Short mmCIF file of C-alpha atoms and ligand atoms in Angstrom, two decimals:
data_model
loop_
_atom_site.label_atom_id
_atom_site.label_comp_id
_atom_site.label_asym_id
_atom_site.label_seq_id
_atom_site.Cartn_x
_atom_site.Cartn_y
_atom_site.Cartn_z
CA MET A 1 34.03 -4.82 32.74
CA SER A 2 30.42 -4.20 33.63
CA LEU A 3 29.14 -2.09 30.80
CA ASN A 4 25.43 -2.60 30.75
CA ASN A 5 24.34 -3.44 27.26
CA ARG A 6 21.12 -1.84 26.09
CA ILE A 7 19.76 -3.33 22.92
CA LEU A 8 16.57 -2.38 21.16
CA HIS A 9 14.70 -4.92 19.08
CA VAL A 10 12.25 -3.56 16.51
CA ASP A 11 9.76 -5.75 14.68
CA GLY A 12 7.03 -4.87 12.17
CA ASP A 13 3.52 -5.86 13.26
CA SER A 14 2.03 -8.43 10.83
CA PHE A 15 4.47 -6.98 8.35
CA PHE A 16 3.17 -8.13 4.95
CA ALA A 17 -0.44 -7.36 5.89
CA SER A 18 0.60 -3.94 7.22
CA CYS A 19 2.46 -3.28 3.96
CA GLU A 20 -0.70 -4.00 1.97
CA ILE A 21 -2.58 -1.49 4.10
CA ALA A 22 0.21 1.06 3.72
CA LEU A 23 0.01 0.57 -0.07
CA ASP A 24 -3.77 0.79 -0.23
CA PRO A 25 -5.34 3.09 2.40
CA LYS A 26 -8.79 1.75 1.50
CA LEU A 27 -7.86 -1.39 3.43
CA HIS A 28 -7.45 0.59 6.63
CA GLY A 29 -9.61 -0.77 9.41
CA LEU A 30 -10.42 -4.00 7.54
CA ALA A 31 -9.38 -7.55 8.28
CA VAL A 32 -6.57 -8.21 5.82
CA TRP A 33 -4.43 -11.22 5.02
CA VAL A 34 -1.83 -11.99 2.40
CA GLY A 35 -1.97 -15.28 0.55
CA GLY A 36 1.17 -17.15 -0.46
CA GLY A 37 1.71 -19.83 -3.03
CA ARG A 38 2.19 -19.34 -6.72
CA ARG A 39 -1.14 -17.63 -7.33
CA GLY A 40 -1.48 -15.86 -3.98
CA ASP A 41 -4.40 -18.00 -2.84
CA GLY A 42 -2.55 -20.88 -1.18
CA ILE A 43 -1.94 -20.43 2.50
CA VAL A 44 -2.11 -17.32 4.66
CA ILE A 45 1.41 -15.89 5.04
CA ALA A 46 0.40 -12.85 7.11
CA ALA A 47 -2.78 -11.58 8.74
CA ASN A 48 -3.39 -8.34 10.56
CA ARG A 49 -4.79 -8.03 14.06
CA ALA A 50 -8.35 -7.49 12.85
CA ALA A 51 -8.19 -10.74 10.87
CA LYS A 52 -6.57 -12.63 13.75
CA LYS A 53 -9.57 -11.71 15.91
CA PHE A 54 -11.65 -13.91 13.63
CA GLY A 55 -9.21 -16.77 14.09
CA VAL A 56 -7.30 -16.26 10.83
CA LYS A 57 -3.78 -17.64 11.33
CA THR A 58 -0.55 -17.83 9.41
CA GLY A 59 -0.28 -21.20 7.66
CA MET A 60 -4.03 -21.64 7.28
CA ALA A 61 -5.56 -22.21 3.82
CA CYS A 62 -6.92 -19.00 2.29
CA PHE A 63 -10.36 -20.50 1.69
CA GLU A 64 -10.51 -21.41 5.38
CA ALA A 65 -9.63 -17.80 6.30
CA LYS A 66 -12.43 -16.57 4.05
CA ARG A 67 -14.86 -18.93 5.76
CA LEU A 68 -13.88 -17.63 9.21
CA CYS A 69 -13.93 -14.01 8.14
CA PRO A 70 -16.16 -13.51 5.09
CA LYS A 71 -15.68 -9.74 5.05
CA GLY A 72 -11.91 -9.98 5.17
CA VAL A 73 -9.71 -9.06 2.21
CA LEU A 74 -7.25 -11.46 0.61
CA CYS A 75 -4.22 -9.69 -0.91
CA ARG A 76 -1.76 -11.22 -3.29
CA PRO A 77 1.83 -10.74 -2.15
CA HIS A 78 3.81 -7.80 -3.56
CA TYR A 79 7.31 -8.72 -2.46
CA ASP A 80 9.08 -5.92 -4.32
CA GLU A 81 6.92 -3.39 -2.52
CA TYR A 82 7.55 -5.09 0.84
CA ARG A 83 11.28 -4.87 0.20
CA ARG A 84 10.98 -1.17 -0.63
CA LEU A 85 8.95 -0.43 2.53
CA SER A 86 11.41 -2.47 4.59
CA GLN A 87 14.26 -0.33 3.26
CA GLU A 88 12.38 2.83 4.17
CA MET A 89 11.81 1.48 7.66
CA PHE A 90 15.49 0.69 8.15
CA ARG A 91 16.44 4.09 6.76
CA VAL A 92 14.48 5.69 9.61
CA LEU A 93 15.96 3.28 12.14
CA GLU A 94 19.55 3.93 11.19
CA GLU A 95 19.14 7.58 12.15
CA TYR A 96 18.68 6.54 15.76
CA SER A 97 21.78 4.48 16.46
CA PRO A 98 25.28 4.07 15.05
CA THR A 99 24.85 0.27 15.07
CA LEU A 100 21.89 -1.25 13.31
CA VAL A 101 21.76 -4.99 12.65
CA PRO A 102 18.89 -6.07 10.40
CA ILE A 103 17.96 -9.72 10.91
CA SER A 104 15.02 -10.08 8.57
CA ILE A 105 12.85 -8.01 6.26
CA ASP A 106 10.97 -6.43 9.19
CA GLU A 107 13.21 -6.99 12.19
CA GLY A 108 16.41 -5.50 13.48
CA PHE A 109 18.50 -4.63 16.52
CA LEU A 110 19.81 -1.20 17.47
CA ASP A 111 22.63 -0.69 19.92
CA PHE A 112 21.55 1.78 22.60
CA THR A 113 24.34 0.91 25.03
CA THR A 114 25.90 4.34 25.25
CA MET A 115 22.67 6.15 24.52
CA ASP A 116 22.16 7.40 28.06
CA ARG A 117 25.40 9.28 27.73
CA HIS A 118 24.40 10.97 24.50
CA VAL A 119 20.73 11.15 23.99
CA TRP A 120 18.35 10.47 26.77
CA ARG A 121 19.72 12.84 29.30
CA ASP A 122 16.43 14.75 29.11
CA LYS A 123 14.42 12.02 27.52
CA SER A 124 13.46 8.59 28.78
CA PRO A 125 14.13 5.56 26.58
CA GLU A 126 10.38 5.18 26.48
CA ASN A 127 9.90 8.58 24.85
CA TYR A 128 12.77 8.00 22.48
CA VAL A 129 11.32 4.69 21.26
CA LYS A 130 7.84 6.20 21.11
CA GLU A 131 9.24 8.78 18.71
CA ILE A 132 10.86 6.10 16.52
CA ARG A 133 7.64 4.08 16.33
CA ALA A 134 5.56 7.18 15.57
CA ARG A 135 7.95 8.25 12.80
CA ILE A 136 7.87 4.86 11.09
CA LEU A 137 4.08 4.86 11.27
CA ARG A 138 3.84 8.40 9.94
CA GLU A 139 6.52 8.29 7.24
CA VAL A 140 6.39 4.68 6.07
CA GLY A 141 2.87 3.79 7.14
CA LEU A 142 3.92 0.73 9.13
CA PRO A 143 3.18 -0.10 12.78
CA VAL A 144 6.16 -1.56 14.65
CA SER A 145 6.66 -2.97 18.13
CA ALA A 146 9.85 -2.84 20.17
CA GLY A 147 11.63 -4.21 23.21
CA LEU A 148 14.65 -2.86 25.08
CA ALA A 149 16.83 -5.06 27.28
CA ASN A 150 20.40 -6.09 28.14
CA SER A 151 20.79 -8.59 25.28
CA SER A 152 19.32 -9.07 21.83
CA ARG A 153 17.67 -12.33 22.95
CA LEU A 154 15.89 -10.71 25.85
CA ALA A 155 14.97 -7.66 23.76
CA LYS A 156 13.26 -9.99 21.30
CA LEU A 157 11.25 -11.61 24.08
CA ALA A 158 10.31 -8.14 25.32
CA THR A 159 9.00 -7.21 21.85
CA ASP A 160 6.94 -10.39 21.67
CA ALA A 161 5.44 -9.60 25.07
CA ALA A 162 4.81 -5.98 24.06
CA LYS A 163 3.10 -6.59 20.73
CA PRO A 164 1.61 -4.21 19.80
CA GLY A 165 3.63 -1.68 21.77
CA PHE A 166 6.92 -1.30 23.61
CA ILE A 167 8.40 -2.82 26.76
CA GLU A 168 11.61 -1.82 28.43
CA ILE A 169 13.20 -4.33 30.78
CA LYS A 170 15.20 -2.11 33.11
CA PRO A 171 18.59 -3.28 34.44
CA GLY A 172 17.93 -5.57 37.39
CA GLU A 173 14.40 -6.48 36.28
CA GLU A 174 15.42 -9.22 33.84
CA LYS A 175 14.89 -12.17 36.16
CA GLU A 176 11.51 -10.92 37.29
CA PHE A 177 10.37 -10.43 33.67
CA LEU A 178 11.40 -13.97 32.73
CA LYS A 179 10.18 -15.73 35.85
CA ASP A 180 6.81 -17.01 34.60
CA ARG A 181 7.57 -17.10 30.90
CA SER A 182 7.92 -20.44 29.16
CA VAL A 183 11.39 -21.50 28.01
CA ARG A 184 9.65 -22.31 24.75
CA GLU A 185 9.79 -18.61 23.87
CA LEU A 186 13.55 -18.74 23.49
CA SER A 187 14.35 -18.86 19.81
CA GLY A 188 16.19 -21.97 18.66
CA ILE A 189 15.42 -24.01 21.76
CA GLY A 190 14.05 -27.03 19.88
CA LYS A 191 11.70 -29.76 21.00
CA ASN A 192 14.41 -32.03 22.44
CA ARG A 193 15.95 -29.51 24.79
CA GLN A 194 12.49 -28.40 25.82
CA ARG A 195 11.55 -31.96 26.71
CA ALA A 196 14.81 -32.57 28.57
CA LEU A 197 14.32 -29.36 30.56
CA SER A 198 10.78 -30.26 31.44
CA ALA A 199 12.03 -33.66 32.68
CA LEU A 200 14.29 -31.69 35.03
CA GLY A 201 11.22 -29.80 36.23
CA ALA A 202 11.83 -26.60 34.30
CA THR A 203 9.16 -25.30 31.91
CA THR A 204 9.62 -21.63 32.84
CA PHE A 205 12.76 -19.51 33.02
CA GLY A 206 12.07 -19.08 36.73
CA GLU A 207 12.31 -22.83 37.20
CA ALA A 208 15.41 -23.08 35.01
CA ALA A 209 17.04 -20.37 37.12
CA THR A 210 16.81 -22.51 40.23
CA LEU A 211 18.54 -25.53 38.64
CA PRO A 212 22.26 -25.91 39.43
CA SER A 213 24.29 -24.32 36.64
CA ILE A 214 26.74 -27.25 36.76
CA MET A 215 23.95 -29.66 35.96
CA LEU A 216 22.71 -27.56 33.05
CA LYS A 217 26.25 -27.39 31.73
CA GLN A 218 26.73 -31.16 31.96
CA LYS A 219 23.42 -31.81 30.27
CA PHE A 220 23.47 -29.16 27.52
CA GLY A 221 27.07 -27.96 27.32
CA ILE A 222 27.69 -24.30 26.63
CA TRP A 223 24.04 -23.74 25.75
CA GLY A 224 23.00 -24.93 29.24
CA GLN A 225 25.38 -22.49 30.85
CA GLN A 226 24.02 -19.67 28.75
CA LEU A 227 20.46 -20.67 29.61
CA TRP A 228 21.27 -20.51 33.32
CA LEU A 229 22.80 -17.04 32.97
CA PHE A 230 19.89 -15.89 30.83
CA SER A 231 17.25 -17.22 33.22
CA ASN A 232 18.96 -15.43 36.08
CA GLY A 233 19.01 -12.17 34.12
CA LEU A 234 22.81 -12.25 33.90
CA TRP A 235 23.21 -12.82 30.17
CA ASN A 236 24.87 -9.69 28.93
CA GLU A 237 25.76 -9.66 25.29
CA PRO A 238 26.97 -6.79 23.15
CA LEU A 239 25.42 -6.28 19.73
CA LEU A 240 27.86 -7.21 17.02
CA LEU A 241 27.53 -6.29 13.42
CA GLU A 242 29.16 -9.07 11.47
CA VAL A 243 30.15 -8.08 8.01
CA LYS A 244 30.96 -11.25 6.17
CA ASP A 245 32.35 -11.24 2.70
CA ARG A 246 29.98 -12.71 0.22
CA THR A 247 31.03 -16.20 -0.81
CA THR A 248 28.10 -17.07 -3.01
CA ILE A 249 25.08 -15.53 -4.70
CA SER A 250 22.07 -17.50 -5.79
CA SER A 251 18.42 -17.30 -6.71
CA ASN A 252 15.61 -19.77 -6.57
CA THR A 253 12.61 -19.01 -8.75
CA THR A 254 9.36 -20.92 -8.94
CA LEU A 255 7.82 -20.16 -12.32
CA PRO A 256 4.25 -18.79 -12.26
CA TYR A 257 3.11 -21.98 -14.01
CA ASP A 258 4.83 -25.24 -14.78
CA GLU A 259 6.51 -24.36 -18.05
CA PRO A 260 6.62 -26.93 -20.85
CA ASP A 261 8.44 -24.57 -23.22
CA TYR A 262 12.14 -25.00 -22.55
CA GLU A 263 13.09 -21.93 -24.57
CA ALA A 264 10.89 -19.83 -22.30
CA VAL A 265 12.65 -21.42 -19.32
CA LEU A 266 15.99 -20.48 -20.82
CA THR A 267 14.82 -16.88 -21.10
CA PHE A 268 13.94 -16.95 -17.40
CA ILE A 269 17.41 -18.26 -16.68
CA PHE A 270 19.11 -15.52 -18.72
CA SER A 271 17.06 -12.87 -17.02
CA GLU A 272 17.81 -14.17 -13.52
CA ALA A 273 21.51 -14.67 -14.29
CA THR A 274 21.70 -11.12 -15.62
CA ARG A 275 20.25 -9.81 -12.38
CA LEU A 276 22.62 -11.86 -10.22
CA VAL A 277 25.72 -11.01 -12.22
CA GLY A 278 24.75 -7.32 -12.13
CA GLN A 279 24.47 -7.57 -8.35
CA LEU A 280 27.91 -9.21 -8.19
CA ARG A 281 29.44 -6.47 -10.31
CA ARG A 282 27.93 -3.80 -8.12
CA GLU A 283 29.61 -5.52 -5.17
CA GLN A 284 32.79 -5.54 -7.27
CA LEU A 285 32.87 -9.28 -7.56
CA GLN A 286 33.06 -11.82 -10.34
CA ALA A 287 32.46 -15.56 -10.34
CA ARG A 288 34.57 -18.52 -11.33
CA GLU A 289 32.00 -21.25 -10.79
CA MET A 290 28.30 -21.57 -11.31
CA GLY A 291 25.55 -24.12 -11.02
CA LEU A 292 22.11 -24.55 -12.49
CA THR A 293 19.38 -26.75 -11.05
CA ILE A 294 16.12 -27.47 -12.82
CA ARG A 295 13.22 -28.85 -10.82
CA PHE A 296 10.42 -30.47 -12.77
CA THR A 297 6.69 -30.54 -12.21
CA ASP A 298 7.00 -33.89 -10.39
CA PHE A 299 9.70 -32.41 -8.09
CA THR A 300 12.52 -34.44 -9.61
CA GLU A 301 15.67 -32.44 -10.29
CA THR A 302 18.58 -32.27 -12.62
CA SER A 303 21.59 -30.05 -12.20
CA GLY A 304 24.89 -29.13 -13.73
CA GLY A 305 27.69 -26.66 -13.32
CA HIS A 306 30.64 -25.03 -14.93
CA ARG A 307 34.01 -23.82 -13.80
CA PHE A 308 35.69 -21.09 -15.81
CA ARG A 309 39.42 -20.95 -16.27
CA GLU A 310 39.27 -17.42 -14.88
CA ALA A 311 36.58 -15.54 -12.97
CA GLN A 312 34.00 -13.96 -15.29
CA PHE A 313 31.82 -10.87 -15.13
CA LEU A 314 30.36 -10.51 -18.64
CA ASN A 315 26.74 -11.53 -19.16
CA SER A 316 27.50 -12.74 -22.66
CA THR A 317 30.17 -15.19 -21.45
CA ILE A 318 28.14 -16.36 -18.48
CA ASN A 319 24.87 -16.74 -20.39
CA ALA A 320 26.61 -18.70 -23.13
CA ALA A 321 27.97 -21.12 -20.53
CA LEU A 322 24.57 -21.33 -18.84
CA GLU A 323 22.93 -22.12 -22.14
CA ALA A 324 25.43 -24.93 -22.72
CA ILE A 325 24.68 -26.39 -19.28
CA PHE A 326 20.94 -26.03 -19.88
CA ARG A 327 21.01 -27.74 -23.30
CA GLY A 328 23.13 -30.52 -21.86
CA LEU A 329 20.67 -31.08 -19.02
CA MET A 330 17.46 -30.83 -21.02
CA GLY A 331 18.43 -32.84 -24.10
CA ASP A 332 16.34 -35.89 -23.20
CA GLN A 333 13.88 -34.29 -20.79
CA PHE A 334 10.19 -33.83 -21.49
CA LYS A 335 8.59 -32.80 -18.20
CA SER A 336 7.44 -29.24 -17.50
CA VAL A 337 9.72 -27.05 -15.41
CA ARG A 338 8.57 -25.87 -12.01
CA GLN A 339 11.59 -24.16 -10.51
CA ILE A 340 15.04 -22.92 -11.44
CA ARG A 341 17.98 -22.32 -9.20
CA ILE A 342 21.11 -20.47 -10.27
CA ALA A 343 24.15 -20.08 -8.07
CA PHE A 344 27.55 -18.46 -8.46
CA TRP A 345 30.47 -19.09 -6.14
CA ASN A 346 34.25 -19.08 -6.02
CA LEU A 347 34.03 -15.29 -6.19
CA ARG A 348 36.94 -12.99 -6.95
CA ARG A 349 37.40 -9.27 -6.69
CA LEU A 350 36.53 -7.26 -9.76
CA ASP A 351 38.25 -3.96 -10.11
CA THR A 352 35.79 -1.58 -11.70
CA GLN A 353 37.70 1.52 -10.68
CA PRO A 354 39.09 3.69 -13.46
CA THR A 355 42.72 2.91 -14.21
CA LEU A 356 45.53 5.06 -15.46
CA TRP A 357 45.95 2.81 -18.48
CA GLY A 358 42.76 3.65 -20.27
CA ARG A 359 39.31 2.16 -19.92
CA THR A 360 39.03 -1.51 -19.11
CA ASP A 361 36.04 -3.69 -19.90
CA ALA A 362 35.38 -4.13 -16.21
CA GLU A 363 35.35 -0.40 -15.69
CA ARG A 364 32.91 0.18 -18.54
CA TRP A 365 30.57 -2.53 -17.26
CA GLY A 366 30.81 -1.12 -13.77
CA ALA A 367 29.70 2.30 -15.01
CA LEU A 368 26.87 0.73 -17.02
CA ASP A 369 25.64 -1.35 -14.07
CA ASP A 370 25.73 1.65 -11.79
CA ALA A 371 23.77 3.76 -14.24
CA ALA A 372 21.14 1.08 -14.88
CA HIS A 373 20.79 0.38 -11.18
CA ARG A 374 20.41 4.07 -10.40
CA LEU A 375 17.73 4.50 -13.05
CA ASN A 376 15.84 1.44 -11.88
CA THR A 377 15.97 2.61 -8.28
CA GLN A 378 14.86 6.07 -9.27
CA PHE A 379 11.91 5.02 -11.39
CA GLY A 380 10.81 2.09 -9.27
CA ARG A 381 10.40 -1.23 -11.15
CA ILE A 382 12.73 -2.17 -13.95
CA SER A 383 13.01 0.64 -16.48
CA VAL A 384 16.32 -0.35 -18.00
CA MET A 385 16.49 -3.96 -19.02
CA THR A 386 18.46 -6.36 -21.10
CA GLY A 387 16.98 -8.09 -24.12
CA ALA A 388 16.25 -11.18 -22.03
CA GLN A 389 14.47 -9.19 -19.36
CA LEU A 390 12.40 -7.36 -21.94
CA ALA A 391 11.48 -10.61 -23.63
CA LEU A 392 10.50 -11.97 -20.26
CA ARG A 393 8.18 -9.10 -19.58
CA GLU A 394 6.50 -9.60 -22.95
CA MET A 395 6.19 -13.25 -22.13
CA GLU A 396 4.63 -12.56 -18.76
CA ASP A 397 1.62 -11.16 -20.54
CA SER A 398 0.98 -14.54 -22.04
CA PHE A 399 1.36 -16.00 -18.56
CA LYS A 400 -1.42 -13.74 -17.40
CA ASN A 401 -3.73 -15.13 -20.07
CA PRO A 402 -5.26 -18.19 -18.43
CA LYS A 403 -6.39 -19.56 -21.77
CA ALA A 404 -2.91 -19.94 -23.10
CA LYS A 405 -1.38 -21.31 -19.91
CA CYS A 406 -4.15 -22.82 -17.89
CA PRO A 407 -2.48 -24.78 -15.10
CA PHE A 408 -5.32 -27.25 -14.83
CA VAL A 409 -5.32 -28.44 -18.43
CA PRO A 410 -2.60 -30.89 -19.39
CA GLN A 411 -0.31 -29.15 -21.84
CA ARG A 412 -0.81 -31.73 -24.55
CA GLU A 413 -4.57 -31.22 -24.53
CA MET A 414 -4.01 -27.52 -24.67
CA VAL A 415 -1.82 -27.89 -27.73
CA ARG A 416 -4.46 -29.99 -29.41
CA LYS A 417 -7.05 -27.32 -28.68
CA LEU A 418 -4.88 -24.47 -29.88
CA TRP A 419 -3.29 -26.00 -32.92
CA GLY A 420 -5.60 -28.88 -33.55
CA THR A 421 -2.76 -31.40 -33.59
CA ASP A 422 -1.31 -33.88 -31.16
CA ALA A 423 2.16 -32.61 -31.88
CA ASP A 424 4.89 -32.31 -29.33
CA PRO A 425 4.26 -29.08 -27.44
CA LEU A 426 7.94 -28.29 -27.78
CA ALA A 427 7.88 -28.55 -31.55
CA HIS A 428 6.96 -24.88 -31.89
CA LYS A 429 9.79 -23.68 -29.73
CA GLY A 430 11.48 -22.05 -32.72
CA ASP A 431 8.74 -19.40 -32.49
CA TRP A 432 10.26 -18.22 -29.31
CA GLU A 433 13.61 -17.45 -30.91
CA LYS A 434 11.88 -15.48 -33.63
CA ARG A 435 9.93 -13.55 -31.05
CA LEU A 436 13.02 -12.84 -29.03
CA ALA A 437 14.83 -11.57 -32.12
CA LYS A 438 11.87 -9.38 -32.99
CA VAL A 439 11.70 -7.95 -29.50
CA SER A 440 15.38 -7.08 -29.35
CA LYS A 441 15.17 -5.50 -32.81
CA GLN A 442 12.22 -3.39 -31.68
CA SER A 443 14.03 -2.22 -28.60
CA GLN A 444 17.08 -1.30 -30.66
CA PHE A 445 14.82 0.69 -32.88
CA ASN A 446 13.12 2.42 -29.97
CA HIS A 447 16.25 3.56 -28.21
MG1 LIG B 501 7.27 -9.11 12.38
#
C-alpha cells in the first residue's frame, strides 16, 4: 500500500504572549512576555517576537528580561483565558479535517491524506492552509504557523522551519529538506543518542541517511531503523487518533502563598475535589480510590489515601473521606502548606442516564452537573459554585491583601503584629469554620 500520508502540523506562535495580545489590543506591536511562578514575576514562560529581538528568552528571569528590554510589558499568566482561546483555535481547526489530534494547548495535527481527492482540486494546499491561518488570526486573534509533510514528525520540523509562516514538504522532497538539518531537531532524540550518532559521523539527517541501516538498527534498535527511514524521506506514518479511556484524574495546585492555616488548606482541597469529581461525573465515571499529597514549605511531603468499598460519586461522601485523610496527615504537622495534590483512580462507569425505575441519585447529580457546567461555560468564569468554592473565592480576597499574607514575613511575626500575641497561628482556626458557615448561610439566603 503506498498511500501518501499528508499531515498538517499547526502551532501557535509564542502562544501565551499572543494570547495576552489577543486579550488586550493595547499590547499590539509591543514587546510582550508572560511571567511564570506563583506571582507571575518569576521566569519568562513566553515572549513574543518583538521581545525576542531584544534577547528575551523563555526560562530567563523576568527582571533580566526587563533589563534587556525596558519598554517591554510583563504580563501575569491568565491560564483560564489561554485554555478558552485554545479551544476556539481548535474549534476552527476541526472544521478543516475529519481527524484532528491535539497534542498540547497550542499544537495539533490534522489529517490531510485524502484532501486532494475532496478539497484542493481547485485550490493548492498552500492556499488552503493560508485560509486556516488567516481565519484563526481574524476570529481568535492568534497567529499560528504550520507545516505539511508525509508524517507528523516531519510536519513538526517543517513548522519549526517555517515559523512564522507555512512550509509544505512535497512528496519526494523530504530527503532534500532534511539534508542539512541537525538530528538534534528530532523531538525525543536525547543527548546520548545524539552523542552516539555524532561519534558515527552523523550530526545532520543527510549524514545519518548515508549510514548503513543495519548498523543503525544494531546500535539503536527499532529507533535506529526509523531514523534511517526518516532521514531518507521514507518514513510514512498515518495520523492516529488514540482515544484512551481515562484511568485516573488528578490535580496539582500550588497555593498562592505558603498557607499556615490548615482549615484554609482544607477548603482548597474541598474545592479542587469538587471540581475533579464533577469532571468525572460529566465523563460518566466514579472513583473507588483516591489519594491526597500535601507538600510543605520546605518541600517535604506527606500523603495518604482511601479505598471505598464501592465506587463513589457524591461530593459529600468523597469530601468526608478526604477530610479524614487530611486530619490524619496533619495532626502533628506545623509547617505551612505549599502544594496539594489530589488524585482519583480505580474508576468505574457511572450511569447517569434516566432509568425506567424512577430517578436515581446518579441521574439527579448528572443533571445538576450538566446544568452547572453549562451555566459556567455560558457565563465564563465560575457562576455556579458549591459552598467550598464560594468560601474559597471570599478567601482569595484576603490572599490579595499583602498585609494579611505577606510571603516575606514569617507567619509567627505576622500573628504577633496582628493580634499582639505570640500564640500559635493555628489557634484561631475556628474562625474559619464560623466564616464558612456564615458564607454558606448567606448564599442560601441569596438564592
Ligand atoms: Mg507554540
